[in-house]
Short mmCIF file of C-alpha atoms and ligand atoms in Angstrom, two decimals:
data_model
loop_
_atom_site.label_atom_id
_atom_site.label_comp_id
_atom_site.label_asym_id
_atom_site.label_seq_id
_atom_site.Cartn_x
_atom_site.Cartn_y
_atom_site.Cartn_z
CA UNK A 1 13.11 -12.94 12.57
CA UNK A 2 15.72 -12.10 10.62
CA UNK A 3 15.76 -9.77 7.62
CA UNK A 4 18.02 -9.18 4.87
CA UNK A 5 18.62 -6.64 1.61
CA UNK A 6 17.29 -7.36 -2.05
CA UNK A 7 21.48 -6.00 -2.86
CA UNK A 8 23.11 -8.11 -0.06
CA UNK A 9 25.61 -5.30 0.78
CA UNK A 10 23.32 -4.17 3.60
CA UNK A 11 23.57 -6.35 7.03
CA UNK A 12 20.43 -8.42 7.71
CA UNK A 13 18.97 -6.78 10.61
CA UNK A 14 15.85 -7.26 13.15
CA UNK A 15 12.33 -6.45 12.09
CA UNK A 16 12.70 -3.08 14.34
CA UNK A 17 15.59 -1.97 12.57
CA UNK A 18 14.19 -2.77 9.32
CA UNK A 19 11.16 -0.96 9.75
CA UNK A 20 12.94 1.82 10.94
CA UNK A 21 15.08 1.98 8.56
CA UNK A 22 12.64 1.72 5.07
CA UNK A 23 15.17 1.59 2.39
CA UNK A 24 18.49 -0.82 2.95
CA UNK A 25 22.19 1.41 3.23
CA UNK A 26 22.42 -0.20 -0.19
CA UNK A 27 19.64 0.71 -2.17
CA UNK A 28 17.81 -2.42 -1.61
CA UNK A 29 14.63 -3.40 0.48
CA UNK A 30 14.30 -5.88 3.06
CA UNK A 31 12.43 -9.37 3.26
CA UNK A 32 12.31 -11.95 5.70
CA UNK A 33 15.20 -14.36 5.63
CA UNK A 34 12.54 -16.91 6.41
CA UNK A 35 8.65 -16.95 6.47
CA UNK A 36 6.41 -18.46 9.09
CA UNK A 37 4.10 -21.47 7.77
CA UNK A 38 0.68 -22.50 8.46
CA UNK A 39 -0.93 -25.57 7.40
CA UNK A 40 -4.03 -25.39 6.04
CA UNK A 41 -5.84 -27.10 8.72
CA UNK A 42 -4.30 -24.46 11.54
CA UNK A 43 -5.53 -21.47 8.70
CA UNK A 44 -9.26 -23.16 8.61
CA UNK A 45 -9.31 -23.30 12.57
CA UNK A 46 -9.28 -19.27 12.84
CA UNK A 47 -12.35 -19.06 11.35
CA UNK A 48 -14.18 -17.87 13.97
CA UNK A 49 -11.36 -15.32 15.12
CA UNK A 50 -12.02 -11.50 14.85
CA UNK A 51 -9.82 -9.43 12.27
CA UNK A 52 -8.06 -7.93 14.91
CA UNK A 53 -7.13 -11.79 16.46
CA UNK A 54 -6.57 -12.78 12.77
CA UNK A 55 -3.87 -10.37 12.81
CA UNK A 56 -2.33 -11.09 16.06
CA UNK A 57 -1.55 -14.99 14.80
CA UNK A 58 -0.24 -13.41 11.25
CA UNK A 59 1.71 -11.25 12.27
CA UNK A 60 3.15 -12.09 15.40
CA UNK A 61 5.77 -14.53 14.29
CA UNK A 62 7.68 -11.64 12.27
CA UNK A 63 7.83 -9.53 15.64
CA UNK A 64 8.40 -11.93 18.30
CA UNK A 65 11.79 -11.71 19.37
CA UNK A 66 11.15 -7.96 19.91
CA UNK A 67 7.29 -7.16 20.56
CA UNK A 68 5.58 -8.87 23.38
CA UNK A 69 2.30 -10.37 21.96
CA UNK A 70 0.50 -8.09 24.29
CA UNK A 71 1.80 -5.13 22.69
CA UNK A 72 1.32 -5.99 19.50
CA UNK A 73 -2.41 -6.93 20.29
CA UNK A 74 -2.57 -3.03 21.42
CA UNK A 75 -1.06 -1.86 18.10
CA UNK A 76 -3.45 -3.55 16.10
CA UNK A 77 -6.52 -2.93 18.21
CA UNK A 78 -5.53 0.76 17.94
CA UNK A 79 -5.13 0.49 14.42
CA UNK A 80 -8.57 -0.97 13.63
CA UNK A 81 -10.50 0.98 15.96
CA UNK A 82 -10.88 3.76 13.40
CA UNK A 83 -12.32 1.31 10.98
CA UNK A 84 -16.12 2.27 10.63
CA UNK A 85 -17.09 -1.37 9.79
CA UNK A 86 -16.98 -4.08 12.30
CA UNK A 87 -16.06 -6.65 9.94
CA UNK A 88 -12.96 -3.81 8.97
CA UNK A 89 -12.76 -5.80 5.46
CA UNK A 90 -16.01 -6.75 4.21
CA UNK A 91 -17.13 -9.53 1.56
CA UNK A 92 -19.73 -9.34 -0.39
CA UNK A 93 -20.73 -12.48 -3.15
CA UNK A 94 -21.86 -11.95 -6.57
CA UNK A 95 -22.71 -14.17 -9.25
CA UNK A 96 -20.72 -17.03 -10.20
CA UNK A 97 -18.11 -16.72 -7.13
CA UNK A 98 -17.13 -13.40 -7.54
CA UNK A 99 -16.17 -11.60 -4.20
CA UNK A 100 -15.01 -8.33 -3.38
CA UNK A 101 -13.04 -7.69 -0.51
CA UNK A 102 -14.03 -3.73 0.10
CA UNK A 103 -10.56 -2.41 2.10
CA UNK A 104 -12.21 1.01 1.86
CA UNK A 105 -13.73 1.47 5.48
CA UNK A 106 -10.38 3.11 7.29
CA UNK A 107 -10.70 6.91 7.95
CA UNK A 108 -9.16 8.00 4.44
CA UNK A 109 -11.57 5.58 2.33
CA UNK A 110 -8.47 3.80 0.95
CA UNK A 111 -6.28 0.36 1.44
CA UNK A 112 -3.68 2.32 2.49
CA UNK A 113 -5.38 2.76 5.83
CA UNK A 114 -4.72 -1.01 6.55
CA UNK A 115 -0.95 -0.84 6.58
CA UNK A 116 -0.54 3.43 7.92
CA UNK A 117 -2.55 3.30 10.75
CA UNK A 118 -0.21 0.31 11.73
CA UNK A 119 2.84 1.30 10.85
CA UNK A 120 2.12 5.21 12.48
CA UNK A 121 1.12 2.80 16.08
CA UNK A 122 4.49 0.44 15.66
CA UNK A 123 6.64 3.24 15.14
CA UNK A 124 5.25 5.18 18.51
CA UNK A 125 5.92 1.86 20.37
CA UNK A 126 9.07 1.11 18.85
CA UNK A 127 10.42 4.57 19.59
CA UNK A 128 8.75 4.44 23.06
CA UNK A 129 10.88 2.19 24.41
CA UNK A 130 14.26 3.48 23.46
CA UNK A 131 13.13 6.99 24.17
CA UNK A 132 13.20 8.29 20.74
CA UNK A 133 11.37 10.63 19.03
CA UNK A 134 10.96 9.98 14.95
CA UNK A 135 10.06 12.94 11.89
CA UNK A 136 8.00 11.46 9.29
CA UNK A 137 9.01 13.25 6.31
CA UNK A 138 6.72 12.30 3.34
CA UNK A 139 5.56 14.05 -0.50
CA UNK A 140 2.28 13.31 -1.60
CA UNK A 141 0.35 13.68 -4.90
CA UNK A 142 -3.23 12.07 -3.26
CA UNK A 143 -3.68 8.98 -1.01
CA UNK A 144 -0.73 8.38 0.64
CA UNK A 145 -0.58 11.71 2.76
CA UNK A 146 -3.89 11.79 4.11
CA UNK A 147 -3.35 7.65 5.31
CA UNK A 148 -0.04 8.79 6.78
CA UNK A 149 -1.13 11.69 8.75
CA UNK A 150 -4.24 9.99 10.32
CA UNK A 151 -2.17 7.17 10.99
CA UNK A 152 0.42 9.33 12.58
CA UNK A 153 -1.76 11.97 14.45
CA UNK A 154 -2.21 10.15 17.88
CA UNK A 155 1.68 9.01 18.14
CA UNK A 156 3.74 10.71 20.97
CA UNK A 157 6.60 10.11 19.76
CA UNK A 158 6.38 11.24 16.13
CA UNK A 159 6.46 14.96 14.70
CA UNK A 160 4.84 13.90 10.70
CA UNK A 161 5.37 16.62 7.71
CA UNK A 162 3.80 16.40 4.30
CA UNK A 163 4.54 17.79 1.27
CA UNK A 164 2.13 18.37 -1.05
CA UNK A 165 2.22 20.81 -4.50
CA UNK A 166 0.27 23.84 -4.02
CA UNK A 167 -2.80 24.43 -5.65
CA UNK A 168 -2.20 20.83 -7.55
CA UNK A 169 -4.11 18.47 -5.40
CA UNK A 170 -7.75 17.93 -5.37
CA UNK A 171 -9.34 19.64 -2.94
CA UNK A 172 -11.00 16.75 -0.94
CA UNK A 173 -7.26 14.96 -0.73
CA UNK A 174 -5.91 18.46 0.42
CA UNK A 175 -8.97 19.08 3.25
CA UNK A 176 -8.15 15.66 4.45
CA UNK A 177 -4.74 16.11 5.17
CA UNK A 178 -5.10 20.35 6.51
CA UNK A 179 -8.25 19.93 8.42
CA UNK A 180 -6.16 17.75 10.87
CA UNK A 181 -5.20 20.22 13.65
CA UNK A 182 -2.99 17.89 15.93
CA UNK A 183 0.14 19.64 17.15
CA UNK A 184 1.98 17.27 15.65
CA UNK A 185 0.80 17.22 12.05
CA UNK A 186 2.59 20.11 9.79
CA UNK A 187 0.81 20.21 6.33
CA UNK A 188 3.51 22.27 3.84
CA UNK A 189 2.12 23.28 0.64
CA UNK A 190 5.11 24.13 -1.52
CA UNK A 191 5.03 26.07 -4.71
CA UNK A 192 6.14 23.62 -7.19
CA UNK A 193 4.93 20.90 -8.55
CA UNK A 194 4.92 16.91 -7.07
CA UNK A 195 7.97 15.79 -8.63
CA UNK A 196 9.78 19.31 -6.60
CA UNK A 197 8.25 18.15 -3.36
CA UNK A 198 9.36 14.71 -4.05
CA UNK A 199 12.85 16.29 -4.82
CA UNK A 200 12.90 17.65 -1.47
CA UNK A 201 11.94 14.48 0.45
CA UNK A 202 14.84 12.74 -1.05
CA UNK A 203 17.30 15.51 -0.29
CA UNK A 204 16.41 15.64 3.32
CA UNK A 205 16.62 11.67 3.89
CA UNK A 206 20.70 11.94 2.29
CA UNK A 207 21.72 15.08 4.04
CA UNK A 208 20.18 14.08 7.99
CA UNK A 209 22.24 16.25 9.34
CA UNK A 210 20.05 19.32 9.88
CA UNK A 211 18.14 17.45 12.11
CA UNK A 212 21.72 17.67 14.52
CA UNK A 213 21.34 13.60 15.20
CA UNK A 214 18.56 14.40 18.00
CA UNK A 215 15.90 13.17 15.37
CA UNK A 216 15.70 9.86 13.11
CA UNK A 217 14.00 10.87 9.67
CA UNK A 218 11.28 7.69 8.51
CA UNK A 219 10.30 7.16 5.21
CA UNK A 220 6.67 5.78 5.38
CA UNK A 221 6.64 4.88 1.62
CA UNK A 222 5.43 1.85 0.40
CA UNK A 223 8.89 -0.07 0.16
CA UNK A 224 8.30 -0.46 4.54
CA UNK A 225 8.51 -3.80 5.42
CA UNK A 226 5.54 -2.92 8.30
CA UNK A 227 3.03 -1.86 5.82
CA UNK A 228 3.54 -5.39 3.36
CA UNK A 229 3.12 -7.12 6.73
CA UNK A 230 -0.63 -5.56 7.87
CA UNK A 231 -1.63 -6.19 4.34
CA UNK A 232 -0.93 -9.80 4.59
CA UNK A 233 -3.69 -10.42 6.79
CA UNK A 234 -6.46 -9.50 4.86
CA UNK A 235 -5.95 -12.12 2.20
CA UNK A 236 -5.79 -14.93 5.12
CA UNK A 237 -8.97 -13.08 5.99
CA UNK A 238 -10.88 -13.14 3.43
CA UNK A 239 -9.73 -16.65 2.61
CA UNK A 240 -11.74 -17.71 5.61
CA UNK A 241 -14.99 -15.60 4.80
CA UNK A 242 -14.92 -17.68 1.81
CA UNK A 243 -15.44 -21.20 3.40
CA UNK A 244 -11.72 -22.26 3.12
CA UNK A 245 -12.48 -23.56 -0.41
CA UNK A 246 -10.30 -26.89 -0.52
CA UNK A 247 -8.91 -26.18 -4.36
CA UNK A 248 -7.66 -22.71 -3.30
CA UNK A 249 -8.30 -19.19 -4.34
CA UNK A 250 -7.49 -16.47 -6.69
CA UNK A 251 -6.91 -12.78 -5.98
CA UNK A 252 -7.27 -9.90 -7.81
CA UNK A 253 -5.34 -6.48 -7.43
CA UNK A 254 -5.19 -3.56 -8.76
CA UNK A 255 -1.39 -2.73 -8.72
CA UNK A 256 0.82 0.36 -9.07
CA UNK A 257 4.04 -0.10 -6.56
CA UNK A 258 3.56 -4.15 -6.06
CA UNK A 259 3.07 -3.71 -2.87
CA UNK A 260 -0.29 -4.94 -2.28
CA UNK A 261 -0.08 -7.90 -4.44
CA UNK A 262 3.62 -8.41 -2.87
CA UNK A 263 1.41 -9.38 0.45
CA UNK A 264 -0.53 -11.57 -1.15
CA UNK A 265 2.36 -13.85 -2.46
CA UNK A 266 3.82 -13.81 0.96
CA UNK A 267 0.29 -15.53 2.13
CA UNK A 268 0.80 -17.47 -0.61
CA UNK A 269 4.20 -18.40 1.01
CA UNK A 270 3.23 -19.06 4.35
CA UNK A 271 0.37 -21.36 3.26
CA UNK A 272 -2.46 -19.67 1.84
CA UNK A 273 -3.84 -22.04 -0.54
CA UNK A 274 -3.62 -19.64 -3.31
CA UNK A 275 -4.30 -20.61 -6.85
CA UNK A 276 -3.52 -17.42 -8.39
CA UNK A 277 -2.56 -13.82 -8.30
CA UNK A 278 -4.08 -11.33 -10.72
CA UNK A 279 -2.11 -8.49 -11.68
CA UNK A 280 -4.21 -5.70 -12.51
CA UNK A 281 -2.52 -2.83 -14.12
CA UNK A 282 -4.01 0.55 -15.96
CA UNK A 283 -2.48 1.83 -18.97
CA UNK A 284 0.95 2.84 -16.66
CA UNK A 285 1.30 -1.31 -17.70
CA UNK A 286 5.06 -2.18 -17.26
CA UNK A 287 4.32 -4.79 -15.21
CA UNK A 288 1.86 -6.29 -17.60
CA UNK A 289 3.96 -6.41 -20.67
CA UNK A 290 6.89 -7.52 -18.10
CA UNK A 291 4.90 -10.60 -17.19
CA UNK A 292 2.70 -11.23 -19.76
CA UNK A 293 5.72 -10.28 -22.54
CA UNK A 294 8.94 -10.15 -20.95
CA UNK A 295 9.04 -6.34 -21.58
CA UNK A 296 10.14 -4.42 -18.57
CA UNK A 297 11.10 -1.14 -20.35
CA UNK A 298 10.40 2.23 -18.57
CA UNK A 299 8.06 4.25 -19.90
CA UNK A 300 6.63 7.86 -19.26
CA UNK A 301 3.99 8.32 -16.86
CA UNK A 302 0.34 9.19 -18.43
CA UNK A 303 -2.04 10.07 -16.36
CA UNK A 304 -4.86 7.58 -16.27
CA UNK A 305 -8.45 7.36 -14.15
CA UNK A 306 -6.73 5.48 -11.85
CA UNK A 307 -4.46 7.72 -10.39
CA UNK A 308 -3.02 5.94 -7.84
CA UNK A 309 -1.65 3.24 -9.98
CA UNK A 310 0.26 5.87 -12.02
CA UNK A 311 3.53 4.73 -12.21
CA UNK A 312 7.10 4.15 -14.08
CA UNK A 313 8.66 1.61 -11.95
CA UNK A 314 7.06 -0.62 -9.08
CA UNK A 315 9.48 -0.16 -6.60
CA UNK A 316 8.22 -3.36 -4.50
CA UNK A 317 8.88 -5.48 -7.73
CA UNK A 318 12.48 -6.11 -7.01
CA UNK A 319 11.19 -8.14 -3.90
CA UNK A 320 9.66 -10.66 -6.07
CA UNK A 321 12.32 -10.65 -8.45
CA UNK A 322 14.96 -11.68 -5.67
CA UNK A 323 12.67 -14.99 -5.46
CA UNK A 324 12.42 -15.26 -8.82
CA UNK A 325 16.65 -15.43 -8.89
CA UNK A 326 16.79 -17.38 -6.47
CA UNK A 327 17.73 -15.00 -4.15
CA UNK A 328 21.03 -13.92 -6.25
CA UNK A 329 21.21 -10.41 -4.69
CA UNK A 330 24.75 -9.64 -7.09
CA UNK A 331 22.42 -10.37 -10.20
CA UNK A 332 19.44 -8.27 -8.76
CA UNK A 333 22.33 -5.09 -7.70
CA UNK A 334 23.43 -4.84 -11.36
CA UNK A 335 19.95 -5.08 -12.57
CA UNK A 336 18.62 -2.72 -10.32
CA UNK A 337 20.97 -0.06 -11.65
CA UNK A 338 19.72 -0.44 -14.81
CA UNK A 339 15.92 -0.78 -14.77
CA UNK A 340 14.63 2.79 -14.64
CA UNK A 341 16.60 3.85 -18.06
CA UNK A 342 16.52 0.42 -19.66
CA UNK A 343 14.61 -2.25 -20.90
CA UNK A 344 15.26 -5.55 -18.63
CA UNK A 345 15.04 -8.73 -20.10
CA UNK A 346 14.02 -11.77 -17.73
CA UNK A 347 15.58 -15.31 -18.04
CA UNK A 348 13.43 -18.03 -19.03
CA UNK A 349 13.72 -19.46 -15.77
CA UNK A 350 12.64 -16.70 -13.90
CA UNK A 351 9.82 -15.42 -16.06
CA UNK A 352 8.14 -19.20 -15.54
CA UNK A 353 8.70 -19.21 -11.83
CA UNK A 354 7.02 -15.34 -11.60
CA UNK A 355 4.35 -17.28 -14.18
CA UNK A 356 3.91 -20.15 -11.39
CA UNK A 357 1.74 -17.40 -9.47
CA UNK A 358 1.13 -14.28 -10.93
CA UNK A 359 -1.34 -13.20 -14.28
CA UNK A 360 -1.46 -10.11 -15.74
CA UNK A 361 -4.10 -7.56 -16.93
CA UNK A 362 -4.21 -4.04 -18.33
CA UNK A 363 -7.13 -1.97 -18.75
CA UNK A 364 -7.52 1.22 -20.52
CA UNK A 365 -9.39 4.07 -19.40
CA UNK A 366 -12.55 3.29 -21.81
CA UNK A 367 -12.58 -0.23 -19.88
CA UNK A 368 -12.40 1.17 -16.98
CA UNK A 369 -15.73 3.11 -17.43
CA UNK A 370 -17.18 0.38 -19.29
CA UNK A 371 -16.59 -1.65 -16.63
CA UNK A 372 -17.74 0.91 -13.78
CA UNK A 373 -21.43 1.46 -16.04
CA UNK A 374 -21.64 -2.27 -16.58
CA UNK A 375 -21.18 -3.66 -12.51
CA UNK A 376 -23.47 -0.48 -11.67
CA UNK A 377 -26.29 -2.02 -14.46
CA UNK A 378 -25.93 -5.85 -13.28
CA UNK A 379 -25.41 -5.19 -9.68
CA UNK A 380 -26.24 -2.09 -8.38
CA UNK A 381 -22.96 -1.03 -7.21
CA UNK A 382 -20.92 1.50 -7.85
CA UNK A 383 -16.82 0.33 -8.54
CA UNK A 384 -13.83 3.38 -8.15
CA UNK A 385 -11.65 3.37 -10.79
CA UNK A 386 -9.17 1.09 -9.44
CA UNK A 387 -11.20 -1.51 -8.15
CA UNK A 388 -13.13 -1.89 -11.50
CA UNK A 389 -9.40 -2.36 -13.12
CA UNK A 390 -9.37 -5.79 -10.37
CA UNK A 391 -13.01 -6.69 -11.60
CA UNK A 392 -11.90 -6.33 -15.72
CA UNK A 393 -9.05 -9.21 -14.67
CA UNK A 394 -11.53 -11.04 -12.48
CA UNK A 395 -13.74 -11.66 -15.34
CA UNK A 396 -11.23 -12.35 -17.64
CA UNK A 397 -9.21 -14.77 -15.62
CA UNK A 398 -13.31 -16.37 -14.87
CA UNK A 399 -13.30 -17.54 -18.64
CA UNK A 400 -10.59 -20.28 -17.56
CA UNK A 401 -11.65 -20.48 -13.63
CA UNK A 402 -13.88 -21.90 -11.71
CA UNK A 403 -12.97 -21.17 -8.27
CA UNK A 404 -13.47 -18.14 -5.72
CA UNK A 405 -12.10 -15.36 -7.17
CA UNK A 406 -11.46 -12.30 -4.73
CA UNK A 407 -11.17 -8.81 -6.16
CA UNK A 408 -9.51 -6.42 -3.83
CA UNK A 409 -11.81 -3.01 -3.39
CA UNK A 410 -8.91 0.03 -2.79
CA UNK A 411 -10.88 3.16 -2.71
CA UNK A 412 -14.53 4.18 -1.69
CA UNK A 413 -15.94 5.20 -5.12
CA UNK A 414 -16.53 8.84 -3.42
CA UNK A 415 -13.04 9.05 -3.31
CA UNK A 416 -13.08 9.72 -7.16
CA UNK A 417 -16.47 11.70 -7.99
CA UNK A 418 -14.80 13.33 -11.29
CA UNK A 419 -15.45 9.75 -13.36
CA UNK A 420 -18.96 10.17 -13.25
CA UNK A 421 -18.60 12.87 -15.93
CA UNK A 422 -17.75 10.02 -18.49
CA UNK A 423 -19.63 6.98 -17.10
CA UNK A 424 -22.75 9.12 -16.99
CA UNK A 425 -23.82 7.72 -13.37
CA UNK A 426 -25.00 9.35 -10.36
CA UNK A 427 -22.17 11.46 -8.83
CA UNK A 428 -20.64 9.18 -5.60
CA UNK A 429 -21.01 12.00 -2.51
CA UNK A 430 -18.63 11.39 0.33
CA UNK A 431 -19.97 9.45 3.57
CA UNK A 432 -21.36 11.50 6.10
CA UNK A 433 -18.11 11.89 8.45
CA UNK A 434 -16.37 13.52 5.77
CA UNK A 435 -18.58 16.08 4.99
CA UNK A 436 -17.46 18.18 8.08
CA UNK A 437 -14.00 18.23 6.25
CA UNK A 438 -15.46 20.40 3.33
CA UNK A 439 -16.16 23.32 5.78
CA UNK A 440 -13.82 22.83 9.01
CA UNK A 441 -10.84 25.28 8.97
CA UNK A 442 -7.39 24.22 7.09
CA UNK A 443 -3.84 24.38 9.02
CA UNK A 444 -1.10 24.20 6.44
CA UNK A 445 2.04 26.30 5.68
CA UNK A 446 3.29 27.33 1.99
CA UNK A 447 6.84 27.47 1.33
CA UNK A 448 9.12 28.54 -1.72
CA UNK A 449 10.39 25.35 -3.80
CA UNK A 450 13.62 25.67 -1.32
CA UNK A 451 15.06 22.57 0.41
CA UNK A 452 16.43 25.23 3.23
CA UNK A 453 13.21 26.68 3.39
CA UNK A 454 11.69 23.62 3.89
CA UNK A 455 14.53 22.05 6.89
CA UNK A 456 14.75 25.43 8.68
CA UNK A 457 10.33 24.93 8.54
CA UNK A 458 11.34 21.41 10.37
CA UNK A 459 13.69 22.19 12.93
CA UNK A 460 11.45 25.72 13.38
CA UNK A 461 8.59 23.49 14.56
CA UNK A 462 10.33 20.43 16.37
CA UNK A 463 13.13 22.05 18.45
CA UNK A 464 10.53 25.10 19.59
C1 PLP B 1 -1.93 2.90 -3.70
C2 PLP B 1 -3.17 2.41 -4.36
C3 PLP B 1 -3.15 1.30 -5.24
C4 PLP B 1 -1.88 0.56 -5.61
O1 PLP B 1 -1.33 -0.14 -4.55
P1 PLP B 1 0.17 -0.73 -4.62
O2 PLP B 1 0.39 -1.37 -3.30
O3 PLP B 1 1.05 0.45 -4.84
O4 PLP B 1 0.22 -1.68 -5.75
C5 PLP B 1 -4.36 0.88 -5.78
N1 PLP B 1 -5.52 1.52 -5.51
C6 PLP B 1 -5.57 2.59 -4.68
C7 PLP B 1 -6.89 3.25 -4.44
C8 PLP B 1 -4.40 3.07 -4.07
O5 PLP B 1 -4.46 4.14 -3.26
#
C-alpha cells in the first residue's frame, strides 16, 4: 500500500517508511493512497473471530507487501497480551442502546495502550530486519509517556527517552513511567516546564546529527500512521458485539488530536456501516465551533478536567481536511501555514462533506461532573472525565437517534481520582496491579532545561 503527504511535496512512500518516518519531509502527514474495502456481509462473518484475529484481517491489507501475515499475527498477539481483559475492549449495554466500549484495560489504563503497545512491537520488527536500532525521543505532560514506555520496554531494538517537567506531573503518571527499570527505558525529568521539554524534542528531531547517523530518531506522537491503524479495529469490533445492526451505527469520542475519531472515519471508509461520528470536545472546543460554526480560530489552551483533550490545534485534523478538498494538497499547504495564528474559514463544499459524517459536542467542566454524578446515580458506574464528555454527546445526539450508539471509554476513572473533590463521589482507587507502583523504587535522571544537556544524556547512555 501506498502512502502519500497531506502537502504533496513529500514522495508517497511504503507503510514501513511512513511509519518510520511520523511527520512527512514537508510538514504534512501521511494517508493511504487507497483504503481496503469490506462488504458488509464479509464484516458480519468475523463475528465469531477473537480481537486479536479481528485485527489480523483489518490490518493486514495496509502491511502486506512488507509484513508477512505471520509476523504481523506476532505483533499483535504481543501487543494484546498485556491487556488484563480477555475481551481487550469490552461492551457493556445500557438503557435505550447505549454502549460503551471501555478501551481502558491496557497496562496504563488508557486508549493509548491500543495503538503504543503496537506501534513499540512494529517498530522492533521493522528495525529487526534491516539491522537497525531506533531512539524514541518523546515529551510528555500525562498519558502519552507512560503508553510509550510500556509499549517500548520489551523492544530490542529500541533505546526510548521521555521527557517529562520536573515536579509538574502527577505523581501516579510520573511512578508509571520511573518505576519501569528496563535498561532500555531512560526517564529525564528536566527542570522546566512541558512546553521546554517539548522545545527540546523538536530541536533534537531537526538537528539528528548528534546521534552521528548510527541512530534513526522516531517520533511516537499521535500524527503515526501505525497508531490510527490499531485504533481502527476496535470500531469494526465493537460493531460486531453489537449484532451488526443493519441501519448502521454511531460513535462517540472524546477528541483532543483527531486521532481517535480519524480511525473511526477510516472504518467508515472501508465499510463500516457507520451512521455517524460524534465529536466530543471539552471547553479546548476548536473543533466544535469549526464544525458546528465554521470557526477554526486558535485559541489559548485552558486547562479543563479533561486533560488529555487539552489542546490548540488537532494536529490529525488536516487528514480529514485533505478528504474534505478533495485531496487538493496545494490548497491544504497554504492553509496549513496559516491555521495555528489564524482563523480558517471552510468552503461550503467542504464544511457539508465533513457534515456528511461527523457531529459536534462541547462540554464544560460543570457538565462534565454533572454528567459523571448523574451515570454514577442511574447506573452505578463511575465515568473519567473524558469518557463522560462521549456520554454528554451520546445523549444529545439520542434525542434525534434511534440506533446503537457507541461511546468510546479512554481512561479507567482511577486514572483521574482528583474529580471526586467536585462530583462528591467515592474516590476511584487504582486496580490492584498498580498499587505496587506507589511504593516500588523510581529510576529517572534530572537535567538543566539544556538541549546539550539533554543529547550528550542520549549519546551518554546509547553509545556506552
Ligand atoms: C489522548 C486522549 C484522548 C484524545 O484522543 P485523540 O486521539 O488525541 O483525539 C481522549 N481521552 C484520553 C483519556 C486520552 O488519553
Amino acid at each position: 500500500m501506498k502512502f502519500v503527504s497531506t502537502r504533496g511535496i513529500a514522495e508517497s512512500c511504503t507503510f514501513e517508511d511512513a511509519v518510520l518516518a511520523g511527520l512527512a519531509s514537508d510538514g504534512g502527514l501521511y494517508v493511504p493512497e487507497e483504503l481496503p474495502h469490506f462488504s458488509v456481509d464479509t464484516i458480519s462473518s468475523w463475528s465469531q473471530l477473537t480481537y486479536e484475529d479481528l485485527a489480523v484481517n483489518i490490518m493486514y491489507p495496509f502491511v502486506e507487501a512488507e509484513i508477512s501475515k505471520k509476523s504481523l499475527e506476532a505483533i499483535i498477539k504481543k501487543s494484546y497480551s498485556v491487556f488484563r481483559n480477555s475481551d481487550i475492549a469490552p461492551m457493556l449495554e445500557f438503557r435505550n442502546n447505549n454502549w460503551i466500549l471501555e478501551l481502558f484495560h491496557g497496562p496504563t489504563l488508557a486508549f493509548k495502550d491500543f495503538a503504543l503497545q503496537f506501534l513499540g512491537n512494529l517498530l522492533d520488527h521493522i528495525v529487526e530486519s534491516r539491522e537497525e536500532k531506533l531512539v524514541v525521543l518523546g515529551a510528555t505532560s500525562g498519558d502519552t509517556g507512560s503508553a510509550a514506555i510500556e509499549g517500548c520496554q520489551d523492544c530490542r531494538n529500541i533505546d526510548i527517552f521521555i521527557l517529562h517537567p520536573h515536579n509538574r506531573v502527577s505523581e501516579v503518571q510520573r511512578r508509571q513511567m520511573t518505576t519501569i527499570k528496563n535498561k532500555n527505558v531512560h526517564n529525564i525529568a528536566i527542570n522546566g516546564n512541558f512546553d521546554d521539554c517539548q522545545a527540546i524534542v523538536k530541536k533534537a528531531f531537526s538537528n539528528q546529527s548528534f546521534l552521528k547517523g548510527e541512530r534513526r530518531l522516531i517520533a511516537v506522537n499521535s500524527i503515526n500512521f501505525a497508531r490510527i491503524l490499531a485504533q481502527i479495529v476496535y470500531y469494526f469490533w465493537s460493531y460486531l458485539r453489537v449484532g451488526c445492526p443493519k441501519d448502521g451505527i454511531v460513535y462517540s469520542v472524546p477528541t483532543g488530536n483527531f486521532g481517535d475519531v480519524y480511525a473511526g472515519y477510516l472504518a467508515l471508509k472501508m465499510g463500516l456501516p457507520v451512521k455517524k461520528l460524534l465529536v466530543a470536545t471539552n471547553s479546548n472546543d476548536i473543533l466544535h465551533r469549526c464544525i458546528n460554526n465554521n470557526d477554526h480560530s486558535p485559541k489559548k489552551v485552558n486547562a479543563s478536567l479533561a486533560p488529555s483533550m487539552d489542546i490548540m490545534i488537532s494536529s490529525n485534523f488536516e487528514r480529514l481536511l485533505f478528504d474534505a478538498y478533495e485531496r487538493d494538497a496545494n490548497l491544504i499547504r497554504d492553509m496549513m501555514k496559516r491555521v495555528s495564528t489564524q482563523t480558517v474559514m471552510l468552503t461550503n463544499n467542504a464544511l457539508s462533506r465533513i457534515r456528511e459524517n461527523f457531529w459536534s459536542y462541547r462540554s464544560s467542566d460543570d457538565e462534565i461532573v454533572e454528567m459523571i454524578r448523574a451515570y454514577f446515580k442511574n447506573f452505578n458506574y463511575t465515568l473519567d472525565p473524558h469518557t463522560a464528555i462521549g456520554m454528554s454527546a451520546s445523549l444529545e445526539y439520542r434525542k434525534s437517534c434511534e440506533c446503537p450508539i457507541v461511546t468510546l471509554a479512554t481512561a479507567d476513572p482511577s486514572k483521574f481520582p482528583d474529580i471526586s473533590n467536585q462530583t462528591f463521589l467515592e474516590r476511584p482507587e487504582l486496580p490492584p496491579h498498580l498499587q505496587s507502583i506507589l511504593k516500588n523504587p523510581e529510576y529517572f535522571s534530572i537535567l538543566n532545561n539544556s538541549q546539550l544537556e539533554v543529547e550528550n544524556f542520549i549519546i551518554q547512555k546509547i553509545f556506552d
